[in-house]
Amino acid sequence: MSSDEGTLGGAGLLSVIIQGAENVEGKSHNNPYAILLFRGEQKKTHMLRKTRDPRWSKEFPFMLDEPPLSEKVHIEVVSKRTGISFRRKV
């Protein structure tokens, strides 16, 4: 048994999949997209027109040098037309 067995270490891949959102707030039709922020890197889904229930099923890979033990992924859903946003930390 090596000394590294059973411990976290080394490089790897973190894959975040944004499936969609439900009941995106706004007065009328929305044009939502999602913004993902992790370790200072920002990624976005494409904008979907006139929907409150967008479905993206978009995968975002992050190459890691070390495990993200206490870091957070921030995801924000924004409506292009209204500028209203819903923020949720996961």
mmCIF file of N, CA and C in Angstrom:
data_model
loop_
_atom_site.group_PDB
_atom_site.id
_atom_site.type_symbol
_atom_site.label_atom_id
_atom_site.label_comp_id
_atom_site.label_asym_id
_atom_site.label_seq_id
_atom_site.Cartn_x
_atom_site.Cartn_y
_atom_site.Cartn_z
ATOM 1 N N MET A 1 0.837 -1.167 0.000
ATOM 2 C CA MET A 1 0.000 0.000 0.000
ATOM 3 C C MET A 1 0.888 1.239 0.000
ATOM 4 N N SER A 2 0.599 2.186 -0.908
ATOM 5 C CA SER A 2 1.405 3.404 -0.973
ATOM 6 C C SER A 2 0.924 4.410 0.069
ATOM 7 N N SER A 3 1.759 5.391 0.351
ATOM 8 C CA SER A 3 1.406 6.390 1.361
ATOM 9 C C SER A 3 0.309 7.336 0.879
ATOM 10 N N ASP A 4 0.066 7.381 -0.449
ATOM 11 C CA ASP A 4 -0.968 8.265 -0.997
ATOM 12 C C ASP A 4 -2.341 7.608 -1.033
ATOM 13 N N GLU A 5 -2.410 6.322 -0.817
ATOM 14 C CA GLU A 5 -3.673 5.614 -0.903
ATOM 15 C C GLU A 5 -4.629 6.097 0.180
ATOM 16 N N GLY A 6 -5.866 6.364 -0.212
ATOM 17 C CA GLY A 6 -6.864 6.809 0.741
ATOM 18 C C GLY A 6 -6.846 8.300 1.024
ATOM 19 N N THR A 7 -5.968 9.050 0.343
ATOM 20 C CA THR A 7 -5.941 10.499 0.521
ATOM 21 C C THR A 7 -6.245 11.176 -0.804
ATOM 22 N N LEU A 8 -6.714 12.405 -0.719
ATOM 23 C CA LEU A 8 -6.967 13.186 -1.919
ATOM 24 C C LEU A 8 -5.684 13.869 -2.341
ATOM 25 N N GLY A 9 -5.412 13.882 -3.626
ATOM 26 C CA GLY A 9 -4.222 14.551 -4.108
ATOM 27 C C GLY A 9 -4.093 14.409 -5.603
ATOM 28 N N GLY A 10 -3.240 15.202 -6.200
ATOM 29 C CA GLY A 10 -2.993 15.119 -7.618
ATOM 30 C C GLY A 10 -4.003 15.896 -8.439
ATOM 31 N N ALA A 11 -3.747 15.935 -9.738
ATOM 32 C CA ALA A 11 -4.600 16.661 -10.674
ATOM 33 C C ALA A 11 -5.850 15.860 -10.997
ATOM 34 N N GLY A 12 -6.835 16.556 -11.505
ATOM 35 C CA GLY A 12 -8.071 15.884 -11.882
ATOM 36 C C GLY A 12 -8.973 16.812 -12.670
ATOM 37 N N LEU A 13 -10.182 16.338 -12.930
ATOM 38 C CA LEU A 13 -11.167 17.075 -13.700
ATOM 39 C C LEU A 13 -12.438 17.219 -12.880
ATOM 40 N N LEU A 14 -12.922 18.442 -12.756
ATOM 41 C CA LEU A 14 -14.220 18.703 -12.143
ATOM 42 C C LEU A 14 -15.167 19.055 -13.274
ATOM 43 N N SER A 15 -16.267 18.340 -13.374
ATOM 44 C CA SER A 15 -17.248 18.588 -14.419
ATOM 45 C C SER A 15 -18.534 19.097 -13.777
ATOM 46 N N VAL A 16 -18.961 20.303 -14.160
ATOM 47 C CA VAL A 16 -20.198 20.897 -13.653
ATOM 48 C C VAL A 16 -21.199 20.908 -14.801
ATOM 49 N N ILE A 17 -22.370 20.329 -14.567
ATOM 50 C CA ILE A 17 -23.414 20.297 -15.593
ATOM 51 C C ILE A 17 -24.576 21.168 -15.126
ATOM 52 N N ILE A 18 -24.908 22.173 -15.921
ATOM 53 C CA ILE A 18 -26.072 23.012 -15.639
ATOM 54 C C ILE A 18 -27.224 22.457 -16.463
ATOM 55 N N GLN A 19 -28.178 21.840 -15.786
ATOM 56 C CA GLN A 19 -29.323 21.230 -16.462
ATOM 57 C C GLN A 19 -30.332 22.277 -16.906
ATOM 58 N N GLY A 20 -30.720 23.165 -15.991
ATOM 59 C CA GLY A 20 -31.726 24.170 -16.325
ATOM 60 C C GLY A 20 -32.181 24.906 -15.089
ATOM 61 N N ALA A 21 -33.288 25.622 -15.227
ATOM 62 C CA ALA A 21 -33.874 26.379 -14.122
ATOM 63 C C ALA A 21 -35.388 26.340 -14.270
ATOM 64 N N GLU A 22 -36.088 26.662 -13.190
ATOM 65 C CA GLU A 22 -37.549 26.687 -13.214
ATOM 66 C C GLU A 22 -38.049 28.002 -12.642
ATOM 67 N N ASN A 23 -39.129 28.493 -13.230
ATOM 68 C CA ASN A 23 -39.799 29.703 -12.742
ATOM 69 C C ASN A 23 -38.852 30.892 -12.588
ATOM 70 N N VAL A 24 -38.077 31.176 -13.622
ATOM 71 C CA VAL A 24 -37.175 32.326 -13.596
ATOM 72 C C VAL A 24 -38.024 33.589 -13.463
ATOM 73 N N GLU A 25 -37.691 34.432 -12.496
ATOM 74 C CA GLU A 25 -38.486 35.626 -12.201
ATOM 75 C C GLU A 25 -38.421 36.652 -13.320
ATOM 76 N N GLY A 26 -39.506 37.399 -13.461
ATOM 77 C CA GLY A 26 -39.592 38.472 -14.442
ATOM 78 C C GLY A 26 -41.041 38.843 -14.678
ATOM 79 N N LYS A 27 -41.278 40.039 -15.240
ATOM 80 C CA LYS A 27 -42.643 40.515 -15.459
ATOM 81 C C LYS A 27 -43.308 39.841 -16.650
ATOM 82 N N SER A 28 -42.566 39.552 -17.674
ATOM 83 C CA SER A 28 -43.134 38.894 -18.857
ATOM 84 C C SER A 28 -42.171 37.804 -19.307
ATOM 85 N N HIS A 29 -41.964 37.689 -20.595
ATOM 86 C CA HIS A 29 -41.054 36.657 -21.098
ATOM 87 C C HIS A 29 -39.616 36.992 -20.726
ATOM 88 N N ASN A 30 -38.871 35.976 -20.451
ATOM 89 C CA ASN A 30 -37.462 36.122 -20.094
ATOM 90 C C ASN A 30 -36.586 35.540 -21.190
ATOM 91 N N ASN A 31 -35.347 35.965 -21.207
ATOM 92 C CA ASN A 31 -34.323 35.426 -22.102
ATOM 93 C C ASN A 31 -33.144 34.996 -21.228
ATOM 94 N N PRO A 32 -33.314 33.910 -20.469
ATOM 95 C CA PRO A 32 -32.320 33.558 -19.457
ATOM 96 C C PRO A 32 -31.076 32.854 -19.999
ATOM 97 N N TYR A 33 -29.992 33.042 -19.249
ATOM 98 C CA TYR A 33 -28.770 32.272 -19.432
ATOM 99 C C TYR A 33 -28.135 32.131 -18.058
ATOM 100 N N ALA A 34 -27.235 31.181 -17.912
ATOM 101 C CA ALA A 34 -26.593 30.935 -16.623
ATOM 102 C C ALA A 34 -25.122 31.329 -16.692
ATOM 103 N N ILE A 35 -24.639 31.874 -15.586
ATOM 104 C CA ILE A 35 -23.227 32.229 -15.435
ATOM 105 C C ILE A 35 -22.666 31.369 -14.313
ATOM 106 N N LEU A 36 -21.567 30.702 -14.585
ATOM 107 C CA LEU A 36 -20.918 29.833 -13.605
ATOM 108 C C LEU A 36 -19.566 30.442 -13.262
ATOM 109 N N LEU A 37 -19.252 30.524 -11.974
ATOM 110 C CA LEU A 37 -17.966 31.063 -11.531
ATOM 111 C C LEU A 37 -17.312 30.072 -10.585
ATOM 112 N N PHE A 38 -16.077 29.680 -10.913
ATOM 113 C CA PHE A 38 -15.318 28.759 -10.072
ATOM 114 C C PHE A 38 -13.848 29.130 -10.156
ATOM 115 N N ARG A 39 -13.241 29.373 -9.013
ATOM 116 C CA ARG A 39 -11.820 29.737 -8.919
ATOM 117 C C ARG A 39 -11.459 30.911 -9.831
ATOM 118 N N GLY A 40 -12.346 31.900 -9.905
ATOM 119 C CA GLY A 40 -12.085 33.089 -10.704
ATOM 120 C C GLY A 40 -12.334 32.926 -12.188
ATOM 121 N N GLU A 41 -12.712 31.750 -12.631
ATOM 122 C CA GLU A 41 -12.993 31.497 -14.039
ATOM 123 C C GLU A 41 -14.501 31.538 -14.261
ATOM 124 N N GLN A 42 -14.931 32.324 -15.254
ATOM 125 C CA GLN A 42 -16.356 32.472 -15.541
ATOM 126 C C GLN A 42 -16.712 31.784 -16.856
ATOM 127 N N LYS A 43 -17.828 31.052 -16.844
ATOM 128 C CA LYS A 43 -18.335 30.394 -18.047
ATOM 129 C C LYS A 43 -19.829 30.654 -18.131
ATOM 130 N N LYS A 44 -20.388 30.642 -19.350
ATOM 131 C CA LYS A 44 -21.802 30.956 -19.549
ATOM 132 C C LYS A 44 -22.472 29.920 -20.445
ATOM 133 N N THR A 45 -23.778 29.730 -20.211
ATOM 134 C CA THR A 45 -24.596 28.953 -21.141
ATOM 135 C C THR A 45 -25.049 29.904 -22.246
ATOM 136 N N HIS A 46 -25.704 29.364 -23.247
ATOM 137 C CA HIS A 46 -26.294 30.219 -24.271
ATOM 138 C C HIS A 46 -27.629 30.766 -23.757
ATOM 139 N N MET A 47 -28.062 31.883 -24.305
ATOM 140 C CA MET A 47 -29.324 32.494 -23.920
ATOM 141 C C MET A 47 -30.472 31.759 -24.619
ATOM 142 N N LEU A 48 -31.538 31.515 -23.877
ATOM 143 C CA LEU A 48 -32.743 30.924 -24.451
ATOM 144 C C LEU A 48 -33.832 31.992 -24.456
ATOM 145 N N ARG A 49 -34.509 32.152 -25.566
ATOM 146 C CA ARG A 49 -35.489 33.227 -25.714
ATOM 147 C C ARG A 49 -36.862 32.846 -25.183
ATOM 148 N N LYS A 50 -37.486 33.800 -24.535
ATOM 149 C CA LYS A 50 -38.888 33.754 -24.111
ATOM 150 C C LYS A 50 -39.271 32.499 -23.343
ATOM 151 N N THR A 51 -38.570 32.238 -22.256
ATOM 152 C CA THR A 51 -38.910 31.089 -21.421
ATOM 153 C C THR A 51 -38.640 31.396 -19.953
ATOM 154 N N ARG A 52 -39.448 30.820 -19.097
ATOM 155 C CA ARG A 52 -39.225 30.903 -17.651
ATOM 156 C C ARG A 52 -38.614 29.604 -17.123
ATOM 157 N N ASP A 53 -38.596 28.575 -17.965
ATOM 158 C CA ASP A 53 -38.089 27.256 -17.569
ATOM 159 C C ASP A 53 -37.014 26.779 -18.551
ATOM 160 N N PRO A 54 -35.855 27.439 -18.569
ATOM 161 C CA PRO A 54 -34.811 27.074 -19.532
ATOM 162 C C PRO A 54 -34.197 25.706 -19.240
ATOM 163 N N ARG A 55 -33.800 25.015 -20.296
ATOM 164 C CA ARG A 55 -33.096 23.731 -20.212
ATOM 165 C C ARG A 55 -31.839 23.836 -21.076
ATOM 166 N N TRP A 56 -30.679 23.779 -20.422
ATOM 167 C CA TRP A 56 -29.418 23.892 -21.140
ATOM 168 C C TRP A 56 -28.696 22.556 -21.281
ATOM 169 N N SER A 57 -28.644 21.761 -20.240
ATOM 170 C CA SER A 57 -27.865 20.509 -20.232
ATOM 171 C C SER A 57 -26.449 20.760 -20.756
ATOM 172 N N LYS A 58 -25.812 21.775 -20.220
ATOM 173 C CA LYS A 58 -24.480 22.203 -20.661
ATOM 174 C C LYS A 58 -23.434 21.793 -19.636
ATOM 175 N N GLU A 59 -22.363 21.166 -20.122
ATOM 176 C CA GLU A 59 -21.276 20.702 -19.253
ATOM 177 C C GLU A 59 -20.094 21.658 -19.347
ATOM 178 N N PHE A 60 -19.528 21.978 -18.184
ATOM 179 C CA PHE A 60 -18.359 22.844 -18.100
ATOM 180 C C PHE A 60 -17.252 22.105 -17.353
ATOM 181 N N PRO A 61 -16.158 21.758 -18.035
ATOM 182 C CA PRO A 61 -15.046 21.067 -17.365
ATOM 183 C C PRO A 61 -14.031 22.060 -16.785
ATOM 184 N N PHE A 62 -13.479 21.702 -15.644
ATOM 185 C CA PHE A 62 -12.421 22.480 -14.999
ATOM 186 C C PHE A 62 -11.274 21.533 -14.676
ATOM 187 N N MET A 63 -10.087 21.805 -15.223
ATOM 188 C CA MET A 63 -8.905 21.020 -14.892
ATOM 189 C C MET A 63 -8.355 21.530 -13.562
ATOM 190 N N LEU A 64 -8.076 20.603 -12.653
ATOM 191 C CA LEU A 64 -7.634 20.968 -11.309
ATOM 192 C C LEU A 64 -6.242 20.419 -11.016
ATOM 193 N N ASP A 65 -5.444 21.223 -10.335
ATOM 194 C CA ASP A 65 -4.132 20.774 -9.870
ATOM 195 C C ASP A 65 -4.237 20.093 -8.515
ATOM 196 N N GLU A 66 -5.283 20.464 -7.767
ATOM 197 C CA GLU A 66 -5.512 19.882 -6.441
ATOM 198 C C GLU A 66 -7.016 19.855 -6.176
ATOM 199 N N PRO A 67 -7.473 19.031 -5.265
ATOM 200 C CA PRO A 67 -8.907 18.898 -4.991
ATOM 201 C C PRO A 67 -9.517 20.198 -4.442
ATOM 202 N N PRO A 68 -10.757 20.506 -4.834
ATOM 203 C CA PRO A 68 -11.441 21.703 -4.335
ATOM 204 C C PRO A 68 -12.139 21.418 -3.009
ATOM 205 N N LEU A 69 -11.384 21.261 -1.951
ATOM 206 C CA LEU A 69 -11.928 20.806 -0.672
ATOM 207 C C LEU A 69 -12.911 21.779 -0.031
ATOM 208 N N SER A 70 -12.641 23.072 -0.070
ATOM 209 C CA SER A 70 -13.540 24.017 0.594
ATOM 210 C C SER A 70 -14.002 25.135 -0.337
ATOM 211 N N GLU A 71 -13.831 24.954 -1.629
ATOM 212 C CA GLU A 71 -14.219 25.985 -2.585
ATOM 213 C C GLU A 71 -15.661 25.782 -3.029
ATOM 214 N N LYS A 72 -16.275 26.855 -3.503
ATOM 215 C CA LYS A 72 -17.667 26.805 -3.924
ATOM 216 C C LYS A 72 -17.787 27.120 -5.405
ATOM 217 N N VAL A 73 -18.799 26.538 -6.018
ATOM 218 C CA VAL A 73 -19.187 26.856 -7.383
ATOM 219 C C VAL A 73 -20.363 27.820 -7.272
ATOM 220 N N HIS A 74 -20.281 28.951 -7.943
ATOM 221 C CA HIS A 74 -21.359 29.941 -7.920
ATOM 222 C C HIS A 74 -22.067 29.897 -9.274
ATOM 223 N N ILE A 75 -23.397 29.788 -9.248
ATOM 224 C CA ILE A 75 -24.197 29.775 -10.468
ATOM 225 C C ILE A 75 -25.256 30.857 -10.343
ATOM 226 N N GLU A 76 -25.359 31.691 -11.375
ATOM 227 C CA GLU A 76 -26.345 32.767 -11.398
ATOM 228 C C GLU A 76 -27.143 32.644 -12.691
ATOM 229 N N VAL A 77 -28.467 32.724 -12.592
ATOM 230 C CA VAL A 77 -29.326 32.734 -13.771
ATOM 231 C C VAL A 77 -29.779 34.171 -13.974
ATOM 232 N N VAL A 78 -29.519 34.706 -15.166
ATOM 233 C CA VAL A 78 -29.792 36.101 -15.473
ATOM 234 C C VAL A 78 -30.721 36.173 -16.674
ATOM 235 N N SER A 79 -31.657 37.120 -16.638
ATOM 236 C CA SER A 79 -32.522 37.368 -17.783
ATOM 237 C C SER A 79 -31.930 38.512 -18.590
ATOM 238 N N LYS A 80 -31.691 38.283 -19.853
ATOM 239 C CA LYS A 80 -31.073 39.282 -20.726
ATOM 240 C C LYS A 80 -31.934 40.541 -20.830
ATOM 241 N N ARG A 81 -33.238 40.375 -20.909
ATOM 242 C CA ARG A 81 -34.142 41.504 -21.131
ATOM 243 C C ARG A 81 -34.342 42.348 -19.877
ATOM 244 N N THR A 82 -34.557 41.698 -18.750
ATOM 245 C CA THR A 82 -34.942 42.419 -17.546
ATOM 246 C C THR A 82 -33.770 42.795 -16.660
ATOM 247 N N GLY A 83 -32.680 42.058 -16.751
ATOM 248 C CA GLY A 83 -31.559 42.289 -15.859
ATOM 249 C C GLY A 83 -31.785 41.722 -14.469
ATOM 250 N N ILE A 84 -32.951 41.108 -14.238
ATOM 251 C CA ILE A 84 -33.244 40.493 -12.945
ATOM 252 C C ILE A 84 -32.468 39.192 -12.850
ATOM 253 N N SER A 85 -31.898 38.933 -11.706
ATOM 254 C CA SER A 85 -31.137 37.700 -11.565
ATOM 255 C C SER A 85 -31.552 36.944 -10.320
ATOM 256 N N PHE A 86 -31.344 35.655 -10.386
ATOM 257 C CA PHE A 86 -31.573 34.770 -9.253
ATOM 258 C C PHE A 86 -30.225 34.171 -8.922
ATOM 259 N N ARG A 87 -29.779 34.309 -7.704
ATOM 260 C CA ARG A 87 -28.461 33.797 -7.325
ATOM 261 C C ARG A 87 -28.608 32.629 -6.387
ATOM 262 N N ARG A 88 -27.841 31.597 -6.662
ATOM 263 C CA ARG A 88 -27.843 30.437 -5.786
ATOM 264 C C ARG A 88 -26.436 29.871 -5.743
ATOM 265 N N LYS A 89 -25.930 29.661 -4.549
ATOM 266 C CA LYS A 89 -24.621 29.044 -4.380
ATOM 267 C C LYS A 89 -24.833 27.562 -4.179
ATOM 268 N N VAL A 90 -24.072 26.776 -4.919
ATOM 269 C CA VAL A 90 -24.158 25.314 -4.772
ATOM 270 C C VAL A 90 -22.812 24.752 -4.427
#
